[in-house]
């Protein structure tokens, strides 16, 4: 399915399942992608930071992508192709598209400073990969140290027709979404899908500000799907009730550096992954942290049956 | 009251009340400090970043401190004295102590990189202000860009007897608290008060990891006090229930850059502040943001009568 | 003498003389300012980073400034007023102007990222200090981490009539000077004095690109004055010959962090300062470094009699 | 020839020659490597930042390396393998060694902050590539933002027997070299080759501090070779005379971001490269900059016949 500015819903960020010895756990990968398809995910992002992409061999990345394409049966798959050089970015992007991806995501390198540098970088990256590939711009200053004003995003979108989605994870980010939506209402900016992330910490209000959906990786993606559905149906209180019930765990999972370990642990406890292993180098959870997650799951289970283990 | 390593409980971070024209709102300041005293705050921090200290004239800072000392009636007041030069830091610190402060808080400048640079900076700062003033080390990498390992904190504490408190707001920070407490249990680190902050986002588990209390500035400091009390009384579920009820608003208030506007708005709505004004430069809340806060307050009021407006 | 966009020539950055015990060495300060006046310096900058300003008490700063004003007899004195808060910046600026300063220099804080943040910062700073004070914008990314494009400089200059000088120390910076001069030739930017710095490492070509002079602090400011004079007189080869003879030492003095120690050591050897002491915290030169400087001086003395000790 | 801690002399950083259309200019590459062999270079570094490595396709990188190996006839070739992920770093390193490289160079990613993070990163990288590959640690804070104290370098060297060389380009860096050499003289640090870089700006004194040679990429590498030879022969004045004659041009070539364009331009003027083209994205020299380089060459030619064009 082609990816364009009408994209909406929930595109989970898929982790990469590993065996304790560091090899890819292919049965878990099949189970994982089948799970995403079964809950009605509208798409998927693979090979992002949370997918431990930099630890994968090229052939592993490609095989994982192809498996996702197969299981998601026509739903669009986005592939992270951020790379220090445009040669590698081009190879990754072209190979991904040939393997069935619907688009690529590019984060700015943390050496960029001025507005012109950021705008110039996207122009060069898109020239390198080719203007025929749909591009997701990742705006995540907490991790990239690159701050994009709404004006810079407008310049990138205006200059590059192949940019069709903003992965919005600035923090704070609510006013940025409102500004972009205002410009679009005024007709000074063309349509653009806005999918929010940053661990989902503000999904509730981001949807009300005009986000089209979520592109993040919480261990209960069904909640993200339900919240998006409820918000779009105008059931504001119900959306917040469900979101708030998950917020204590979601906040715990959003911790930088630790989050992936929490996510994999919970997905293992849910029976989706066979192990919570990360490929080296990667930190696991301490015994205390695991007990804290278990406590959060038990508390969550009072409100959401899916957390009953 | 002297400030030492036995400090515990809740030391709110006090905002500085302003009139819409930018002058200090002294009646609100009196009401604010009276409020903190009335709810049983164990101490107070004034003139921190959230107190808009860099916008104050020296005589304003001093008058504000003296007012806090008067109203807090013997409870320890901590004063932020971070400054680009040791001459200014020394003046600030000595004047604050003469005016009744119990200790000072020092954050590392964001140019420090290596372990030795950080350790050396605290040695120089403490030599500059004098070794007789109790010092709080502020560990807040999200804002300062300075990353202190537990080992660096141990070196600072060991080298400088006047360091009596860690304001712990690393993110993630749970394992750091556990590491420090383990070292103290083993006897390889002397006693140290650990007060947690970072907007309170992990207060629930930080207390369970061994924090002595909270040194942050949420608009409902009574909740912080109650959670600390419940946690210390071993009422784990009750502590989490109360914390979780506040988490949606607390998270909203913890947004970098926007948080102070939220805090002042809520404290104005509570009748504590006469206005939510910040002295220039400072951003206010958009109409949409205010409506979001109102919605969060209404939801919170279902669980906590103090949020009924 | 008022400071405006016609400023040109050499404005040395004055170090602050200290006694070995850390007190200000007032006789050396008198000798130093008399020296600058005697060599025909067109102005002076005091209380900058290289003047160890953050280590000075307010009354020391003011006394130093007044002494410089007295000795420079009508030549404009620029005072560094960069500060973390606008209240302190305002006090510093107003007091400096009352004490006889001709203008103030403001560097951007290293937390600024986007073009709009930089432009906004200067607008706020100038509103805080008052629009009647001539302002020098310091563009020094190596130290401040803030990158200003020529476009951002144009916005600052256009928005703020009181900005009359750019202290240009970007690295590389030659094309930036050419761009600004081209805009002025085209009439799209109003006149602006450009004084170059960054230790003088590119003074030779910067003058040819259109710089009005130098605002840096080499231990032989007479060389800077001669090079500016020769360049303006069209004696290109002579200007480069003199500059190149000093380049080995100038490069040695331009080392970040070490440069001030080299400068003070050489000025002590020249008999201008009574000591090379810095107020704490400050690093001195190792014995090896001193021997290297002596060797460089001996080599320089072959070409420039002023280096004969 | 194996690469170990006895490495010394000059290992130029080779640029990658391109045709104006962006294709690799293979005849120029042959001429370039033949040139390095003819002047007596002791080794070579290919595929570094200055070799535009991130713009090359994997097969291009490999072919370039093999050509260098062939022409350098047994002299050690070092290959830059810095990469955002350990999977890519491992592939690059293993392939390079199979193609005839003698060792690899690894720079720390600019996200590292604490001493432990830096030490841990090198441990993980070396575990990933295999402990049988000689490793050069690149210490270049100006570019990487990572500050390694001498103590951190000692930990890395002590922990990892395969680390055999430090590419020292801290700035300032003279005292760091002295500290390391002192430790080795005391026997608290094992032998280690120190090759200096940072454009060669301090080569003269770095050799006197104990550096084994130069690993940088000036357009007249013969000068580097001569200066190293003269310094080792105890001809101090002659070494400085030659170095100082080149310093005005060397300084011009050392400008961040512009330096490669200068280097390629001069090597084209020397007849070594057929073009000064960089593969996109890359900035060329303005007409004014070219004229400045020509002027510097003409001045240099008065002292060094090799600069006669």
PDB file of N, CA and C in Angstrom, chain A residues 9-65:
ATOM      1  N   UNK A   9      -3.836   6.607  11.942  1.00  0.00           N
ATOM      2  CA  UNK A   9      -3.996   5.421  12.771  1.00  0.00           C
ATOM      3  C   UNK A   9      -2.755   5.161  13.607  1.00  0.00           C
ATOM      4  N   UNK A  10      -2.433   3.878  13.796  1.00  0.00           N
ATOM      5  CA  UNK A  10      -1.283   3.516  14.629  1.00  0.00           C
ATOM      6  C   UNK A  10      -0.288   2.680  13.841  1.00  0.00           C
ATOM      7  N   UNK A  11       0.921   3.163  13.769  1.00  0.00           N
ATOM      8  CA  UNK A  11       2.048   2.450  13.159  1.00  0.00           C
ATOM      9  C   UNK A  11       3.018   2.099  14.288  1.00  0.00           C
ATOM     10  N   UNK A  12       2.906   0.937  14.900  1.00  0.00           N
ATOM     11  CA  UNK A  12       3.839   0.627  15.996  1.00  0.00           C
ATOM     12  C   UNK A  12       5.292   0.593  15.504  1.00  0.00           C
ATOM     13  N   UNK A  13       6.184   0.932  16.422  1.00  0.00           N
ATOM     14  CA  UNK A  13       7.612   0.774  16.190  1.00  0.00           C
ATOM     15  C   UNK A  13       7.957  -0.641  16.652  1.00  0.00           C
ATOM     16  N   UNK A  14       8.381  -1.486  15.735  1.00  0.00           N
ATOM     17  CA  UNK A  14       8.618  -2.888  16.090  1.00  0.00           C
ATOM     18  C   UNK A  14      10.008  -3.078  16.685  1.00  0.00           C
ATOM     19  N   UNK A  15      10.069  -3.764  17.839  1.00  0.00           N
ATOM     20  CA  UNK A  15      11.391  -4.168  18.329  1.00  0.00           C
ATOM     21  C   UNK A  15      11.891  -5.347  17.494  1.00  0.00           C
ATOM     22  N   UNK A  16      13.180  -5.620  17.583  1.00  0.00           N
ATOM     23  CA  UNK A  16      13.737  -6.791  16.916  1.00  0.00           C
ATOM     24  C   UNK A  16      13.957  -7.888  17.959  1.00  0.00           C
ATOM     25  N   UNK A  17      13.324  -9.044  17.771  1.00  0.00           N
ATOM     26  CA  UNK A  17      13.457 -10.105  18.784  1.00  0.00           C
ATOM     27  C   UNK A  17      14.797 -10.835  18.652  1.00  0.00           C
ATOM     28  N   UNK A  18      15.459 -11.039  19.774  1.00  0.00           N
ATOM     29  CA  UNK A  18      16.717 -11.786  19.787  1.00  0.00           C
ATOM     30  C   UNK A  18      16.610 -12.977  20.739  1.00  0.00           C
ATOM     31  N   UNK A  19      17.413 -13.991  20.441  1.00  0.00           N
ATOM     32  CA  UNK A  19      17.609 -15.078  21.394  1.00  0.00           C
ATOM     33  C   UNK A  19      18.650 -14.616  22.415  1.00  0.00           C
ATOM     34  N   UNK A  20      18.702 -15.276  23.565  1.00  0.00           N
ATOM     35  CA  UNK A  20      19.698 -14.859  24.566  1.00  0.00           C
ATOM     36  C   UNK A  20      21.127 -14.862  24.026  1.00  0.00           C
ATOM     37  N   UNK A  21      21.419 -15.658  22.999  1.00  0.00           N
ATOM     38  CA  UNK A  21      22.790 -15.674  22.466  1.00  0.00           C
ATOM     39  C   UNK A  21      23.033 -14.567  21.436  1.00  0.00           C
ATOM     40  N   UNK A  22      22.051 -13.721  21.169  1.00  0.00           N
ATOM     41  CA  UNK A  22      22.246 -12.596  20.276  1.00  0.00           C
ATOM     42  C   UNK A  22      21.784 -12.844  18.845  1.00  0.00           C
ATOM     43  N   UNK A  23      21.450 -14.075  18.505  1.00  0.00           N
ATOM     44  CA  UNK A  23      20.911 -14.351  17.163  1.00  0.00           C
ATOM     45  C   UNK A  23      19.475 -13.833  17.081  1.00  0.00           C
ATOM     46  N   UNK A  24      19.039 -13.515  15.868  1.00  0.00           N
ATOM     47  CA  UNK A  24      17.641 -13.095  15.716  1.00  0.00           C
ATOM     48  C   UNK A  24      16.733 -14.281  16.031  1.00  0.00           C
ATOM     49  N   UNK A  25      15.680 -13.985  16.770  1.00  0.00           N
ATOM     50  CA  UNK A  25      14.706 -15.010  17.167  1.00  0.00           C
ATOM     51  C   UNK A  25      13.577 -14.981  16.137  1.00  0.00           C
ATOM     52  N   UNK A  26      13.726 -15.759  15.070  1.00  0.00           N
ATOM     53  CA  UNK A  26      12.777 -15.673  13.964  1.00  0.00           C
ATOM     54  C   UNK A  26      11.366 -16.101  14.324  1.00  0.00           C
ATOM     55  N   UNK A  27      11.194 -17.173  15.109  1.00  0.00           N
ATOM     56  CA  UNK A  27       9.808 -17.500  15.498  1.00  0.00           C
ATOM     57  C   UNK A  27       9.135 -16.348  16.250  1.00  0.00           C
ATOM     58  N   UNK A  28       9.886 -15.688  17.119  1.00  0.00           N
ATOM     59  CA  UNK A  28       9.305 -14.531  17.819  1.00  0.00           C
ATOM     60  C   UNK A  28       8.991 -13.410  16.840  1.00  0.00           C
ATOM     61  N   UNK A  29       9.831 -13.232  15.847  1.00  0.00           N
ATOM     62  CA  UNK A  29       9.576 -12.177  14.864  1.00  0.00           C
ATOM     63  C   UNK A  29       8.267 -12.480  14.111  1.00  0.00           C
ATOM     64  N   UNK A  30       8.074 -13.737  13.755  1.00  0.00           N
ATOM     65  CA  UNK A  30       6.814 -14.086  13.067  1.00  0.00           C
ATOM     66  C   UNK A  30       5.620 -13.829  13.980  1.00  0.00           C
ATOM     67  N   UNK A  31       5.771 -14.230  15.253  1.00  0.00           N
ATOM     68  CA  UNK A  31       4.682 -14.023  16.211  1.00  0.00           C
ATOM     69  C   UNK A  31       4.411 -12.522  16.400  1.00  0.00           C
ATOM     70  N   UNK A  32       5.465 -11.768  16.446  1.00  0.00           N
ATOM     71  CA  UNK A  32       5.339 -10.316  16.664  1.00  0.00           C
ATOM     72  C   UNK A  32       4.579  -9.645  15.517  1.00  0.00           C
ATOM     73  N   UNK A  33       5.000  -9.969  14.279  1.00  0.00           N
ATOM     74  CA  UNK A  33       4.340  -9.321  13.143  1.00  0.00           C
ATOM     75  C   UNK A  33       2.897  -9.813  12.998  1.00  0.00           C
ATOM     76  N   UNK A  34       2.691 -11.083  13.285  1.00  0.00           N
ATOM     77  CA  UNK A  34       1.316 -11.597  13.259  1.00  0.00           C
ATOM     78  C   UNK A  34       0.461 -10.879  14.301  1.00  0.00           C
ATOM     79  N   UNK A  35       1.065 -10.627  15.458  1.00  0.00           N
ATOM     80  CA  UNK A  35       0.349  -9.898  16.512  1.00  0.00           C
ATOM     81  C   UNK A  35      -0.050  -8.505  16.040  1.00  0.00           C
ATOM     82  N   UNK A  36       0.892  -7.778  15.452  1.00  0.00           N
ATOM     83  CA  UNK A  36       0.575  -6.419  14.984  1.00  0.00           C
ATOM     84  C   UNK A  36      -0.558  -6.455  13.948  1.00  0.00           C
ATOM     85  N   UNK A  37      -0.491  -7.444  13.053  1.00  0.00           N
ATOM     86  CA  UNK A  37      -1.557  -7.546  12.044  1.00  0.00           C
ATOM     87  C   UNK A  37      -2.892  -7.841  12.716  1.00  0.00           C
ATOM     88  N   UNK A  38      -2.863  -8.720  13.722  1.00  0.00           N
ATOM     89  CA  UNK A  38      -4.106  -9.181  14.353  1.00  0.00           C
ATOM     90  C   UNK A  38      -4.824  -8.075  15.121  1.00  0.00           C
ATOM     91  N   UNK A  39      -4.072  -7.129  15.663  1.00  0.00           N
ATOM     92  CA  UNK A  39      -4.738  -6.079  16.449  1.00  0.00           C
ATOM     93  C   UNK A  39      -5.192  -4.917  15.574  1.00  0.00           C
ATOM     94  N   UNK A  40      -4.893  -4.998  14.285  1.00  0.00           N
ATOM     95  CA  UNK A  40      -5.375  -3.944  13.394  1.00  0.00           C
ATOM     96  C   UNK A  40      -4.457  -2.751  13.262  1.00  0.00           C
ATOM     97  N   UNK A  41      -3.163  -2.971  13.454  1.00  0.00           N
ATOM     98  CA  UNK A  41      -2.225  -1.866  13.241  1.00  0.00           C
ATOM     99  C   UNK A  41      -2.343  -1.393  11.796  1.00  0.00           C
ATOM    100  N   UNK A  42      -2.259  -0.073  11.605  1.00  0.00           N
ATOM    101  CA  UNK A  42      -2.445   0.505  10.276  1.00  0.00           C
ATOM    102  C   UNK A  42      -1.177   0.503   9.449  1.00  0.00           C
ATOM    103  N   UNK A  43      -0.090   0.146  10.072  1.00  0.00           N
ATOM    104  CA  UNK A  43       1.205   0.127   9.406  1.00  0.00           C
ATOM    105  C   UNK A  43       2.233  -0.254  10.443  1.00  0.00           C
ATOM    106  N   UNK A  44       3.505  -0.110  10.098  1.00  0.00           N
ATOM    107  CA  UNK A  44       4.557  -0.550  11.006  1.00  0.00           C
ATOM    108  C   UNK A  44       5.825   0.224  10.664  1.00  0.00           C
ATOM    109  N   UNK A  45       6.641   0.481  11.684  1.00  0.00           N
ATOM    110  CA  UNK A  45       7.988   0.985  11.421  1.00  0.00           C
ATOM    111  C   UNK A  45       8.977  -0.055  11.909  1.00  0.00           C
ATOM    112  N   UNK A  46       9.874  -0.453  11.037  1.00  0.00           N
ATOM    113  CA  UNK A  46      10.922  -1.399  11.447  1.00  0.00           C
ATOM    114  C   UNK A  46      12.282  -0.736  11.272  1.00  0.00           C
ATOM    115  N   UNK A  47      13.273  -1.290  11.937  1.00  0.00           N
ATOM    116  CA  UNK A  47      14.668  -0.860  11.784  1.00  0.00           C
ATOM    117  C   UNK A  47      14.894   0.573  12.247  1.00  0.00           C
ATOM    118  N   UNK A  48      14.128   1.014  13.244  1.00  0.00           N
ATOM    119  CA  UNK A  48      14.412   2.296  13.885  1.00  0.00           C
ATOM    120  C   UNK A  48      15.387   2.076  15.030  1.00  0.00           C
ATOM    121  N   UNK A  49      15.635   3.150  15.782  1.00  0.00           N
ATOM    122  CA  UNK A  49      16.533   3.053  16.935  1.00  0.00           C
ATOM    123  C   UNK A  49      16.031   1.971  17.886  1.00  0.00           C
ATOM    124  N   UNK A  50      14.719   1.945  18.128  1.00  0.00           N
ATOM    125  CA  UNK A  50      14.154   0.991  19.056  1.00  0.00           C
ATOM    126  C   UNK A  50      14.123  -0.421  18.468  1.00  0.00           C
ATOM    127  N   UNK A  51      14.419  -0.536  17.187  1.00  0.00           N
ATOM    128  CA  UNK A  51      14.548  -1.843  16.558  1.00  0.00           C
ATOM    129  C   UNK A  51      15.992  -2.333  16.567  1.00  0.00           C
ATOM    130  N   UNK A  52      16.839  -1.628  17.281  1.00  0.00           N
ATOM    131  CA  UNK A  52      18.262  -2.004  17.386  1.00  0.00           C
ATOM    132  C   UNK A  52      18.902  -2.147  16.006  1.00  0.00           C
ATOM    133  N   UNK A  53      18.453  -1.310  15.069  1.00  0.00           N
ATOM    134  CA  UNK A  53      18.910  -1.419  13.686  1.00  0.00           C
ATOM    135  C   UNK A  53      20.430  -1.363  13.536  1.00  0.00           C
ATOM    136  N   UNK A  54      21.119  -0.474  14.263  1.00  0.00           N
ATOM    137  CA  UNK A  54      22.565  -0.396  14.047  1.00  0.00           C
ATOM    138  C   UNK A  54      23.324  -1.659  14.425  1.00  0.00           C
ATOM    139  N   UNK A  55      22.663  -2.579  15.134  1.00  0.00           N
ATOM    140  CA  UNK A  55      23.351  -3.818  15.523  1.00  0.00           C
ATOM    141  C   UNK A  55      23.118  -4.931  14.510  1.00  0.00           C
ATOM    142  N   UNK A  56      22.315  -4.668  13.504  1.00  0.00           N
ATOM    143  CA  UNK A  56      21.952  -5.725  12.551  1.00  0.00           C
ATOM    144  C   UNK A  56      22.868  -5.734  11.330  1.00  0.00           C
ATOM    145  N   UNK A  57      23.135  -6.919  10.812  1.00  0.00           N
ATOM    146  CA  UNK A  57      23.825  -7.052   9.528  1.00  0.00           C
ATOM    147  C   UNK A  57      22.829  -6.696   8.422  1.00  0.00           C
ATOM    148  N   UNK A  58      23.335  -6.202   7.292  1.00  0.00           N
ATOM    149  CA  UNK A  58      22.419  -5.801   6.215  1.00  0.00           C
ATOM    150  C   UNK A  58      21.439  -6.908   5.813  1.00  0.00           C
ATOM    151  N   UNK A  59      21.937  -8.127   5.713  1.00  0.00           N
ATOM    152  CA  UNK A  59      21.027  -9.196   5.280  1.00  0.00           C
ATOM    153  C   UNK A  59      19.971  -9.504   6.335  1.00  0.00           C
ATOM    154  N   UNK A  60      20.321  -9.326   7.624  1.00  0.00           N
ATOM    155  CA  UNK A  60      19.329  -9.504   8.685  1.00  0.00           C
ATOM    156  C   UNK A  60      18.238  -8.438   8.574  1.00  0.00           C
ATOM    157  N   UNK A  61      18.660  -7.213   8.338  1.00  0.00           N
ATOM    158  CA  UNK A  61      17.694  -6.118   8.222  1.00  0.00           C
ATOM    159  C   UNK A  61      16.699  -6.397   7.107  1.00  0.00           C
ATOM    160  N   UNK A  62      17.252  -6.833   5.984  1.00  0.00           N
ATOM    161  CA  UNK A  62      16.405  -7.080   4.822  1.00  0.00           C
ATOM    162  C   UNK A  62      15.429  -8.224   5.071  1.00  0.00           C
ATOM    163  N   UNK A  63      15.925  -9.281   5.701  1.00  0.00           N
ATOM    164  CA  UNK A  63      15.057 -10.424   5.978  1.00  0.00           C
ATOM    165  C   UNK A  63      13.937 -10.030   6.934  1.00  0.00           C
ATOM    166  N   UNK A  64      14.281  -9.210   7.917  1.00  0.00           N
ATOM    167  CA  UNK A  64      13.284  -8.775   8.891  1.00  0.00           C
ATOM    168  C   UNK A  64      12.208  -7.926   8.208  1.00  0.00           C
ATOM    169  N   UNK A  65      12.658  -7.056   7.340  1.00  0.00           N
ATOM    170  CA  UNK A  65      11.720  -6.211   6.617  1.00  0.00           C
ATOM    171  C   UNK A  65      10.772  -7.058   5.773  1.00  0.00           C
TER     172      UNK A  65
END
